[in-house]
PDB file of C-alpha atoms and ligand atoms in Angstrom:
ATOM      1  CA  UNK A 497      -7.187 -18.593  -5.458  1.00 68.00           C
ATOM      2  CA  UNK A 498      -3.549 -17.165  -5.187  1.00 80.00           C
ATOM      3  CA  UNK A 499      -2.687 -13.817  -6.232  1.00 97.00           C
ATOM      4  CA  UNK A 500       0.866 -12.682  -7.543  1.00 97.00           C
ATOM      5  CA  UNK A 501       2.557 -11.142  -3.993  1.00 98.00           C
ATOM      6  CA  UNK A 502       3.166  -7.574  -3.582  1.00 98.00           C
ATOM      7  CA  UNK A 503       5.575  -6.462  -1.302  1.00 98.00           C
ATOM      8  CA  UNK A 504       6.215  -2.590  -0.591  1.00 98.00           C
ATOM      9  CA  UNK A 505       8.236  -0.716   1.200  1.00 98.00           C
ATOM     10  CA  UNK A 506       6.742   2.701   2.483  1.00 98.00           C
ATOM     11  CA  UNK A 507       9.796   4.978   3.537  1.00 98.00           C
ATOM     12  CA  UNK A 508       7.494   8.082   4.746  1.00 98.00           C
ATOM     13  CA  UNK A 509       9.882  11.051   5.453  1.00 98.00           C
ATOM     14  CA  UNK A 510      12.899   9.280   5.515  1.00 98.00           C
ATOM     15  CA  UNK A 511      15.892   9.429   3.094  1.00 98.00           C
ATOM     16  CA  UNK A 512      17.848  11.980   0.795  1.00 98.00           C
ATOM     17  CA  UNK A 513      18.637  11.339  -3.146  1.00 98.00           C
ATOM     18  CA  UNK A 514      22.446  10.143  -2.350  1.00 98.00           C
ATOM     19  CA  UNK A 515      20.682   7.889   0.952  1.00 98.00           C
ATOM     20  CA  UNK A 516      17.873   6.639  -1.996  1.00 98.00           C
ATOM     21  CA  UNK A 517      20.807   5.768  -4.335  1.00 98.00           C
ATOM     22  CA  UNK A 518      23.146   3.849  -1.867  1.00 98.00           C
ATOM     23  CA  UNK A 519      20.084   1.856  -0.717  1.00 98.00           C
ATOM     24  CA  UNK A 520      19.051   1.128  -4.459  1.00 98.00           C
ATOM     25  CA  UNK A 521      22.790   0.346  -5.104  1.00 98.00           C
ATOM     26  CA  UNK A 522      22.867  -2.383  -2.276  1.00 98.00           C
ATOM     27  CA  UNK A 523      19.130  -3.306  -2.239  1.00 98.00           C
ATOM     28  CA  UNK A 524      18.752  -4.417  -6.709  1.00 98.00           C
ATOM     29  CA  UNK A 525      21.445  -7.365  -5.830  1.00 98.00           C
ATOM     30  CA  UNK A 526      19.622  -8.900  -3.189  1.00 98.00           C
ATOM     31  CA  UNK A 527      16.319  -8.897  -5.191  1.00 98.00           C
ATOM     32  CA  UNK A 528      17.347  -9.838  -8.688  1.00 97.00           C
ATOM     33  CA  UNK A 529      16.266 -12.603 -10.252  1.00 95.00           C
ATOM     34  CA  UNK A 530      13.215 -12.606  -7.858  1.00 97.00           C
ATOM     35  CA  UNK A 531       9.973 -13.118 -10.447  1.00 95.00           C
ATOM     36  CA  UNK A 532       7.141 -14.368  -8.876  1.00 96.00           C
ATOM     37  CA  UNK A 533       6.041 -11.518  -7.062  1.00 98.00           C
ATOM     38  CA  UNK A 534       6.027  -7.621  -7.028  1.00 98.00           C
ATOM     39  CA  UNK A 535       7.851  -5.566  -5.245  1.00 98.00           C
ATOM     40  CA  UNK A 536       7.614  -1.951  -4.951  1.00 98.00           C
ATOM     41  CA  UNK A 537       9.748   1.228  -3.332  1.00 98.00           C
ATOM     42  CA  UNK A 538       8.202   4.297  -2.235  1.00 98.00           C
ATOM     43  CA  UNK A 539      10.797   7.075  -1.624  1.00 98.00           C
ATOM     44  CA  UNK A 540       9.741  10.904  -0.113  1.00 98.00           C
ATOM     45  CA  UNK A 541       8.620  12.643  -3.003  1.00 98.00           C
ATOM     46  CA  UNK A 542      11.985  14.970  -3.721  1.00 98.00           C
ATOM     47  CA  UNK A 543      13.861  11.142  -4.859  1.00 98.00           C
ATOM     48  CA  UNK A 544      11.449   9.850  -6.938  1.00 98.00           C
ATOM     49  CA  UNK A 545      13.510  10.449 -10.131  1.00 98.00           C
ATOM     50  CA  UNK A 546      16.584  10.171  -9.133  1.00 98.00           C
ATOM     51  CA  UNK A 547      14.681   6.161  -8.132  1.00 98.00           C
ATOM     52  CA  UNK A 548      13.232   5.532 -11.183  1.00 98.00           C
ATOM     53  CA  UNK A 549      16.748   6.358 -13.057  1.00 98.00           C
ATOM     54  CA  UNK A 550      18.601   3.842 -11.017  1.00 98.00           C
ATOM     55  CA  UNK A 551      15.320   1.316 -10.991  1.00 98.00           C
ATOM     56  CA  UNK A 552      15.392   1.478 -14.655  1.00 97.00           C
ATOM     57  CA  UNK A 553      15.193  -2.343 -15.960  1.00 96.00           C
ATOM     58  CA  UNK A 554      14.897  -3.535 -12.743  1.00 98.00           C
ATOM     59  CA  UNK A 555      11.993  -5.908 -11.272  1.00 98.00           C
ATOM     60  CA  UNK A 556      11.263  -3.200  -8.699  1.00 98.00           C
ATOM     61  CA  UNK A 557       8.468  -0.527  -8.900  1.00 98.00           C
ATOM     62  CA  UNK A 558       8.224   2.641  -7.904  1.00 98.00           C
ATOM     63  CA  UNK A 559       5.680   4.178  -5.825  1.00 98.00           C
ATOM     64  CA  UNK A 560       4.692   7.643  -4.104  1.00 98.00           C
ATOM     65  CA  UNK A 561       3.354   7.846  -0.993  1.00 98.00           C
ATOM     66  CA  UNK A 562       0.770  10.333  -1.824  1.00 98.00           C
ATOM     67  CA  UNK A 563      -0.952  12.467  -4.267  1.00 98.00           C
ATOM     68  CA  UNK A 564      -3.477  15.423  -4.651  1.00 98.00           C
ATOM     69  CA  UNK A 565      -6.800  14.973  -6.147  1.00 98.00           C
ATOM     70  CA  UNK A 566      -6.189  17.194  -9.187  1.00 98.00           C
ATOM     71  CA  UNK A 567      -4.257  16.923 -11.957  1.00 97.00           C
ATOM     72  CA  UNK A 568      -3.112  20.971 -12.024  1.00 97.00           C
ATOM     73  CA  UNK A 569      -3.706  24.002 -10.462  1.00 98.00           C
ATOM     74  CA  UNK A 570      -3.364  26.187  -7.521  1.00 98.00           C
ATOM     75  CA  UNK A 571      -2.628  24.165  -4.303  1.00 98.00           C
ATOM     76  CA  UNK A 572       1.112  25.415  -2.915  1.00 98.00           C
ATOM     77  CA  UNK A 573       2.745  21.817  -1.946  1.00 98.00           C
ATOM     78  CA  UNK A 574       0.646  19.581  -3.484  1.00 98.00           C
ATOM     79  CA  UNK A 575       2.264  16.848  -6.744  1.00 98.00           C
ATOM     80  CA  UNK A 576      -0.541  15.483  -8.163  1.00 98.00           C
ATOM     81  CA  UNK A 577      -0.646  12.115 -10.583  1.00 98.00           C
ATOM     82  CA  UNK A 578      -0.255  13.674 -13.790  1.00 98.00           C
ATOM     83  CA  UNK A 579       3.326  14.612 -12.205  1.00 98.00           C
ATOM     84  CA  UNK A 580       3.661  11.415 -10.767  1.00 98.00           C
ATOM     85  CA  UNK A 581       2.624   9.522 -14.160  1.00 98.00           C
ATOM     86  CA  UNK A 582       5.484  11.715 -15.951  1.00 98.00           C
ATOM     87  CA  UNK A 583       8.499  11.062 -13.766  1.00 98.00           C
ATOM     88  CA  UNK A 584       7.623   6.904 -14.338  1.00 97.00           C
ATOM     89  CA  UNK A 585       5.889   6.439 -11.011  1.00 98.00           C
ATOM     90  CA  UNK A 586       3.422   2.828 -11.145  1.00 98.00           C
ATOM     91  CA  UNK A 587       2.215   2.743  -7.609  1.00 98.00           C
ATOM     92  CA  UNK A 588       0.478   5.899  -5.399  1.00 98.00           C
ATOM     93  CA  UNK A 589      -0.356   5.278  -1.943  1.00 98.00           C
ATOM     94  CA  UNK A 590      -3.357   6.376  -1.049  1.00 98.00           C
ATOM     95  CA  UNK A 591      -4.957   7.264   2.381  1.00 98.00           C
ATOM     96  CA  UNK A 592      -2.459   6.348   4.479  1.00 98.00           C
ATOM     97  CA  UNK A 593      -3.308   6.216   8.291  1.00 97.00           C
ATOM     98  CA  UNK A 594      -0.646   9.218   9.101  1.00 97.00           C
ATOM     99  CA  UNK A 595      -2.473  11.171   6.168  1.00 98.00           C
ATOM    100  CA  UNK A 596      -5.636  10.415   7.399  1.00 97.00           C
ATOM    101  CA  UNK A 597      -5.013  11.406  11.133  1.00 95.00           C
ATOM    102  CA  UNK A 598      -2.448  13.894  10.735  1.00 97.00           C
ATOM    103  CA  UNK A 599      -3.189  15.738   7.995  1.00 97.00           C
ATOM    104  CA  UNK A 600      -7.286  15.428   7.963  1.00 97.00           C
ATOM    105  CA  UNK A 601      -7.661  13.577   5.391  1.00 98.00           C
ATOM    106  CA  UNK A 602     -11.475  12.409   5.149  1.00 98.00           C
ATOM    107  CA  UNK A 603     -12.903   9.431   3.023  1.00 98.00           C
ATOM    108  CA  UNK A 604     -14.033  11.827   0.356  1.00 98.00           C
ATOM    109  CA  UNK A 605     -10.851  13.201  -0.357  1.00 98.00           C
ATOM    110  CA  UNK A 606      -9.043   9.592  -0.734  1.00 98.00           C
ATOM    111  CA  UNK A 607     -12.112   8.752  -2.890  1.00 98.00           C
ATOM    112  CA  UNK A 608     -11.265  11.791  -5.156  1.00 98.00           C
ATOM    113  CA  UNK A 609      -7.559  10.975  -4.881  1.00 98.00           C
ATOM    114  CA  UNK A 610      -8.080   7.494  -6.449  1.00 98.00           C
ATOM    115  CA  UNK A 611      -9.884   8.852  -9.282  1.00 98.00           C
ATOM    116  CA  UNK A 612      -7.285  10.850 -10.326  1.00 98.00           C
ATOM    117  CA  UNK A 613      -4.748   8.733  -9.779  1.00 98.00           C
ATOM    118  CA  UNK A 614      -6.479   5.839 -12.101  1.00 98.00           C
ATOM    119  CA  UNK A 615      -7.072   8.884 -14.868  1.00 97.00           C
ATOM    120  CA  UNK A 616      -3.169   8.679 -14.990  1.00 98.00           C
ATOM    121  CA  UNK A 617      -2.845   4.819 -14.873  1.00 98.00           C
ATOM    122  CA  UNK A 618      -1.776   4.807 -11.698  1.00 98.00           C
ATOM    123  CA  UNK A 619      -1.726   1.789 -10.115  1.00 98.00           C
ATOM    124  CA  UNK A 620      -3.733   3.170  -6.218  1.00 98.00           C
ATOM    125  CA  UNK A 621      -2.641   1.448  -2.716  1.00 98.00           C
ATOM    126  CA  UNK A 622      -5.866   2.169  -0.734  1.00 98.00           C
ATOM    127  CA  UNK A 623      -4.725   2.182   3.008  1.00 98.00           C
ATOM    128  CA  UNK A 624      -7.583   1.493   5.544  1.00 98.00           C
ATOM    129  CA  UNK A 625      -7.443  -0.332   9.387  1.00 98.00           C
ATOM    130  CA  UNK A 626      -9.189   0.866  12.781  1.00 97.00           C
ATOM    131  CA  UNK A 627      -7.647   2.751  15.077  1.00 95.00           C
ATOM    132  CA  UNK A 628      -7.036   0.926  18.752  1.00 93.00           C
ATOM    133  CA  UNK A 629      -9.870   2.926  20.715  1.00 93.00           C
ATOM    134  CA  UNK A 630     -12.171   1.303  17.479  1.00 95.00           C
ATOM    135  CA  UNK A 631     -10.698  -2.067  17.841  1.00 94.00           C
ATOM    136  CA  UNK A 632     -11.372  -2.143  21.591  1.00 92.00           C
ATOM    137  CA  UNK A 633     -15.121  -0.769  20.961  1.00 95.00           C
ATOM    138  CA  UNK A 634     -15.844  -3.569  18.652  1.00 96.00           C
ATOM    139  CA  UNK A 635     -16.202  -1.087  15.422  1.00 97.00           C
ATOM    140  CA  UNK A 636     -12.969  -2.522  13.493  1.00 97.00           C
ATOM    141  CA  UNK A 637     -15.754  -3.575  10.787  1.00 98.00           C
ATOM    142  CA  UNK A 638     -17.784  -1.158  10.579  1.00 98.00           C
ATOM    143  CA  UNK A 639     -14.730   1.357   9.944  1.00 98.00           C
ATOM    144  CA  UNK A 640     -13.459  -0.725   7.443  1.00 98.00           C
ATOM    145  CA  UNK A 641     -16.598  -1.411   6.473  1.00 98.00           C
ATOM    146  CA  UNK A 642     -16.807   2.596   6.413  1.00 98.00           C
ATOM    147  CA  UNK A 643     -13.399   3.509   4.707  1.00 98.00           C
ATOM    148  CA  UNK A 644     -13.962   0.838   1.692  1.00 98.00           C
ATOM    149  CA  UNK A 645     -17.657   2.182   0.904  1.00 98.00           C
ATOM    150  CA  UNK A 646     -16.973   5.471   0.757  1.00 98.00           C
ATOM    151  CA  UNK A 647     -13.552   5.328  -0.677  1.00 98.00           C
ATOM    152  CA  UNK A 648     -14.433   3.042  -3.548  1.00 98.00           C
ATOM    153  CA  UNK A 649     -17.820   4.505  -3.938  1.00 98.00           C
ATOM    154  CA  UNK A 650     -18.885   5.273  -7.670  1.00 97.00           C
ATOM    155  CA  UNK A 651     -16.058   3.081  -9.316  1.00 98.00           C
ATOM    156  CA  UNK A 652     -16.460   0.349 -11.747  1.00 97.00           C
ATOM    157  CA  UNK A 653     -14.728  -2.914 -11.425  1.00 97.00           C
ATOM    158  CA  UNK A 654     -13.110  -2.161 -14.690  1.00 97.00           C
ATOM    159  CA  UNK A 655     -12.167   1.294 -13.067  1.00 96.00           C
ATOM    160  CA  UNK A 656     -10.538  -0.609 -10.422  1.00 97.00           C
ATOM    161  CA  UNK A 657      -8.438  -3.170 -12.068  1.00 95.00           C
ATOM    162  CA  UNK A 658      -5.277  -2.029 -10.784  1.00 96.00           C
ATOM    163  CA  UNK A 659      -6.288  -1.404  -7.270  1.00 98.00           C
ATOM    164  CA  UNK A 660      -4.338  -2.258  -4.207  1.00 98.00           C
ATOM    165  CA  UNK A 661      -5.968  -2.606  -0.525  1.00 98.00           C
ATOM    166  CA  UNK A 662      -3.488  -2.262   2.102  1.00 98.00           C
ATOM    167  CA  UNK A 663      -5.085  -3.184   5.774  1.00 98.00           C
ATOM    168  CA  UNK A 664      -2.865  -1.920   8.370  1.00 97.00           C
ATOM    169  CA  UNK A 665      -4.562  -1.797  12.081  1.00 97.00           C
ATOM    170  CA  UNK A 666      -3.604   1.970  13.112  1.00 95.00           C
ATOM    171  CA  UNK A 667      -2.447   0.550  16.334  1.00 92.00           C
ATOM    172  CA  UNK A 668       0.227  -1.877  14.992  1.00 91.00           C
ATOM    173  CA  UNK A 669       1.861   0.600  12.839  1.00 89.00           C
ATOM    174  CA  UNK A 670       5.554   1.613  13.817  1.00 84.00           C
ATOM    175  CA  UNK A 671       4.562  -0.007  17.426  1.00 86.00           C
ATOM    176  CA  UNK A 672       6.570  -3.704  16.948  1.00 80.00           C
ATOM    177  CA  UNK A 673       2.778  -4.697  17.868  1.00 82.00           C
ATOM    178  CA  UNK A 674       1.626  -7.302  14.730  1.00 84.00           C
ATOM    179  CA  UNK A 675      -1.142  -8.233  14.452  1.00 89.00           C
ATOM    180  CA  UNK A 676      -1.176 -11.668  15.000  1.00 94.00           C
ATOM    181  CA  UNK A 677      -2.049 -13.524  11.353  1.00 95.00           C
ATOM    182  CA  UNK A 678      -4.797 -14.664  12.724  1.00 96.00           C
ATOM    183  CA  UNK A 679      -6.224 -10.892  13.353  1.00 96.00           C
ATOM    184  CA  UNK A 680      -5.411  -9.775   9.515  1.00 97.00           C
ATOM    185  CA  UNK A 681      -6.844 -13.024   8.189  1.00 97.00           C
ATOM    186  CA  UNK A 682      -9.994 -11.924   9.736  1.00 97.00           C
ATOM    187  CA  UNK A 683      -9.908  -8.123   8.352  1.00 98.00           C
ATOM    188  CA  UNK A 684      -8.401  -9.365   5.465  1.00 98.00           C
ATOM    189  CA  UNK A 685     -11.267 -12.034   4.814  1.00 98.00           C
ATOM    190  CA  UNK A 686     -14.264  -9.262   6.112  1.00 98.00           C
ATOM    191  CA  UNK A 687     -12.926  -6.859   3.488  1.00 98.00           C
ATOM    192  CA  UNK A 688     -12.869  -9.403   0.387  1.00 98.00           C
ATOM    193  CA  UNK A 689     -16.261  -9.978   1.552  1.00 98.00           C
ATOM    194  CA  UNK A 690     -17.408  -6.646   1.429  1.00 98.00           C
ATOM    195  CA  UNK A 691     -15.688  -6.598  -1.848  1.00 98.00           C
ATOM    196  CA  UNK A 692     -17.629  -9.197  -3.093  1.00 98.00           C
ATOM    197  CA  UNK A 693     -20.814  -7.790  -2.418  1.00 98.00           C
ATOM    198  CA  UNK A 694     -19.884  -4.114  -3.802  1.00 97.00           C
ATOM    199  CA  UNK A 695     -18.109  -5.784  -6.989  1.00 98.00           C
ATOM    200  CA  UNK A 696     -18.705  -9.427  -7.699  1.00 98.00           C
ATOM    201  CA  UNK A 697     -16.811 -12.356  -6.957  1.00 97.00           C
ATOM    202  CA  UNK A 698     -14.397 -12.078  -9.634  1.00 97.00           C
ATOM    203  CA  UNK A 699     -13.278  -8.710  -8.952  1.00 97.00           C
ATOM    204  CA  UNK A 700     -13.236  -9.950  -4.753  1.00 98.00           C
ATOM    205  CA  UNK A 701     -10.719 -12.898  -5.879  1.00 97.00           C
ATOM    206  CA  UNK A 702      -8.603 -11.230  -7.878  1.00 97.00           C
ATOM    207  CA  UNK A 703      -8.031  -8.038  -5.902  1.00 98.00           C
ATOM    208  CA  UNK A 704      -4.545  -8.172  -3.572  1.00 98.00           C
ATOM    209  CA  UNK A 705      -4.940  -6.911   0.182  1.00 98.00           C
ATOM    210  CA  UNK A 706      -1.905  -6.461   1.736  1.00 98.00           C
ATOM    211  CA  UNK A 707      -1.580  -6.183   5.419  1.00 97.00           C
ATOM    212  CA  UNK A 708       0.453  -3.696   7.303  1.00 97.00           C
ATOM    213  CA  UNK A 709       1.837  -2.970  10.677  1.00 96.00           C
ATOM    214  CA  UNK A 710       5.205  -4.082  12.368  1.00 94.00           C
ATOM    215  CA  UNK A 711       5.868  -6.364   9.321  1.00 96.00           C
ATOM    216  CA  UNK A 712       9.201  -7.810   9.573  1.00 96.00           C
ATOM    217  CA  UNK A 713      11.319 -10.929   8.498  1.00 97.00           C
ATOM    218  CA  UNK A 714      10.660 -12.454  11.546  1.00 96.00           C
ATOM    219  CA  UNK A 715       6.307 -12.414  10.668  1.00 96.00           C
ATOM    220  CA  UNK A 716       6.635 -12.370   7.010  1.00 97.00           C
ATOM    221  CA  UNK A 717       6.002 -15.902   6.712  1.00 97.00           C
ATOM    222  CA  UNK A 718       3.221 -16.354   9.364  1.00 97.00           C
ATOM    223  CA  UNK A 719       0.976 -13.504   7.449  1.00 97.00           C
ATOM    224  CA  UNK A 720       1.586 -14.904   4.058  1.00 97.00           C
ATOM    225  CA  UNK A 721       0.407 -18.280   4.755  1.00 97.00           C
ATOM    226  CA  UNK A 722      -3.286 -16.810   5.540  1.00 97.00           C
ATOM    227  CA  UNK A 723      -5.180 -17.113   2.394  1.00 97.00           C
ATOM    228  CA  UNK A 724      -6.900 -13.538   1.825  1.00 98.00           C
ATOM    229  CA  UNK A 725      -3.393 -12.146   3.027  1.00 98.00           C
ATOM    230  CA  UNK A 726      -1.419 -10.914  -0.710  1.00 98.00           C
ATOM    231  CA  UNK A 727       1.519  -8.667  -0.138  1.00 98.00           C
ATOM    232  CA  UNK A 728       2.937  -6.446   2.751  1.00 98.00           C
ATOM    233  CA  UNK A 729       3.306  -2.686   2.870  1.00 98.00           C
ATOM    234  CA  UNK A 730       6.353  -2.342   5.198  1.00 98.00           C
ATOM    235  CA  UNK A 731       7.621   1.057   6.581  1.00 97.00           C
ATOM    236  CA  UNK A 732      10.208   0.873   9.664  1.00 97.00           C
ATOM    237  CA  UNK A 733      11.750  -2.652   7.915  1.00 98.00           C
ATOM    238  CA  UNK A 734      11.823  -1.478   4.804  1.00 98.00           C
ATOM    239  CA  UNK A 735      14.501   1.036   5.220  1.00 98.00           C
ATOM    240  CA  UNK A 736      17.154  -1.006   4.968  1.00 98.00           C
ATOM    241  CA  UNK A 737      17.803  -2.840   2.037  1.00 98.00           C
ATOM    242  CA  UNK A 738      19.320  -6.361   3.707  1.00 98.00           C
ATOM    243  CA  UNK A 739      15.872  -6.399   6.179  1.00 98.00           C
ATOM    244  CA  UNK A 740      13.662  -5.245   3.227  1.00 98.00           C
ATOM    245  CA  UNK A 741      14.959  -7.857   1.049  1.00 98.00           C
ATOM    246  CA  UNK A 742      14.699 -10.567   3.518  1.00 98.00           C
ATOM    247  CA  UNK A 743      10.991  -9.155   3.541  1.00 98.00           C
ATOM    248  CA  UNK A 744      10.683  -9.464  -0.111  1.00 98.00           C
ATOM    249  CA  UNK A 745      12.468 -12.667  -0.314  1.00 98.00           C
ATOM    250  CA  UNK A 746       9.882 -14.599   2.629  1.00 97.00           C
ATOM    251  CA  UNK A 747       9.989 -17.985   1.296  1.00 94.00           C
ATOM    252  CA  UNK A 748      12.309 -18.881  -1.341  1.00 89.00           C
ATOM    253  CA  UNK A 749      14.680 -21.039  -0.166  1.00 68.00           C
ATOM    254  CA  UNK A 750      18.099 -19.890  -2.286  1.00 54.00           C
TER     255      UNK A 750
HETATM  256  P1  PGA B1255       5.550   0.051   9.977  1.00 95.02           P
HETATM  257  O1  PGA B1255       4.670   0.978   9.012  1.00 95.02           O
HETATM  258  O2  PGA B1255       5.971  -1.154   9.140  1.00 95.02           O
HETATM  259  O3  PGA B1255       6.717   0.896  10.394  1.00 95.02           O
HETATM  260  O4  PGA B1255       4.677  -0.362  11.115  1.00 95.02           O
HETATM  261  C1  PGA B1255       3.759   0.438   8.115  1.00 95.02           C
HETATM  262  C2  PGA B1255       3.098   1.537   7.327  1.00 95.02           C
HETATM  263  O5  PGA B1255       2.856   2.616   7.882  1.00 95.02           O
HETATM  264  O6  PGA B1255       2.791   1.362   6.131  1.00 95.02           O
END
C-alpha cells in the first residue's frame, strides 16, 4: 500500500525571521504546483509566525520542532501546543534524538508530549532510531522496539490518526553517514510490524514512517523506492531552499 509522501525539513537552531523569509521567498517557486505529497518546514521557534504569514495559501506546512507537555503554566522557556495550535502550526516534532540526548528527554515525557500535542490537533512527528554503540550491540530493535511502546503507550488508533514516525539512526544524523536503504527498510519494516501488533493492520498500513539521517538529493530516490519508507525528515539539506526542493521534488521528472 502507498502512502501520500511527507517530506520535512527540520532547521534546529538555525535561521533568523528576515533568513526564514528570504528562504520562503526563493523556496514557494520551486515547490509550487507540487500535489502529490506533503511537505513541511520547521523553523526555530522565534519565526514561526512570521512562516506561517508568508506560507499562507501555500502547499507547504508548518511545523515546530518541539513542544512542552502542558498546555499552560509555570515552566520559564517552555511553548507548549495550545501556543503552537494558535499561531497556525500543523506539524510538532516530537522526541527528537538531540532532545532526547541533550536535553534528557525520557520516553515518558515524549509520551506526555504527544498527548498534548493531539489535544490541540496537532499533527505529532515521533522521532525514534538507536544510537551507534546500540546498533553495534545488536539492540537497534529492542530500542525501537523500546521508544515506540512506551511512547505510544495508552493511545487509541483513533487518537493517533495523525501521527508521524520519523526513524532516524542517531549515528547517521548530521554525519553524511546514510543509512544505506537497505538498513531503513529493515527498521522501517520492524517498526510497522510492531505497529501492527500494538494497533491492527489498518492503522500499521496507513501510518507514514519517514526515515532520517544524511538525507540528501543524491539518496532521496534510493530510500523512497523501499516500500515501508514514506517521507524524509531532512535537517543539514534542508536549509537551503534549491537542495531542499530538489529533496522534495525526488522523482518528478519536470
Ligand atoms: P541531518 O538531520 O539531515 O542533518 O542528518 C536529520 C535530523 O536531525 O532530523
Amino acid at each position: 500500500m502507498k502512502r501520500r509522501p511527507l517530506i520535512a525539513g527540520n532547521w534546529k537552531m538555525h535561521k533568523t525571521v528576515p533568513e526564514t523569509l528570504a528562504y520562503i521567498e526563493a523556496f514557494k517557486p520551486l515547490v509550487a504546483g507540487v500535489e502529490d505529497r506533503d511537505i513541511m518546514l520547521a523553523p526555530p521557534f522565534t519565526a514561526l509566525d512570521a512562516a506561517q504569514r508568508a506560507l499562507e495559501g501555500t502547499n507547504i506546512s508548518l511545523g515546530a520542532q518541539n513542544c512542552h507537555w502542558e498546555s499552560e503554566g509555570a515552566f520559564t522557556g517552555e511553548i507548549s501546543p495550545k501556543m503552537l495550535a494558535d499561531i497556525g502550526v500543523t506539524y510538532v516534532i516530537i522526541g527528537h534524538s538531540e532532545r532526547r540526548h541533550i536535553f534528557g528527554e525520557t520516553n515518558e515525557m515524549i509520551r506526555r508530549k504527544i498527548e498534548a500535542a493531539l489535544k490541540f490537533s496537532l499533527s505529532p512527528i515521533l522521532c525514534i532510531g538507536e544510537t551507534l554503540a546500540e546498533r553495534e550491540a545488536g539492540r537497534t530493535f529492542e530500542v525501537l522496539e523500546q521508544q515506540l511502546k512506551e511512547g505510544l503507550e495508552g493511545f487509541s488508533t483513533a487518537d493517533l490518526k495523525e501521527l508521524v514516525i520519523a526513524y532516524e539512526p542517531v549515528w547517521a544524523i548530521g554525519t553524511g553517514k546514510t543509512a544505506t536503504p537497505e538498513q531503513a527498510e529493515e527498521a522501517h519494516a520492524f517498526c510497522r510490524k510492531l505497529l501492527k501488533d500494538m494497533f491492527g493492520e489498518e492503522f500499521a498500513n496507513k501510518i507514514r514512517i519517514l526515515y532520517g539521517g544524511s538525507v540528501k538529493p543524491e539518496n532521496i530516490v534510493g530510500l523512497m523506492a523501499r516500500p515501508d519508507i514514506d517521507g524524509a525528515l531532512v535537517g543539514g539539506a534542508s536549509l537551503k531552499p534549491d537542495v531542499f526542493a530538489r529533496i522534495v521534488c525526488f522523482g518528478r521528472t519536470e
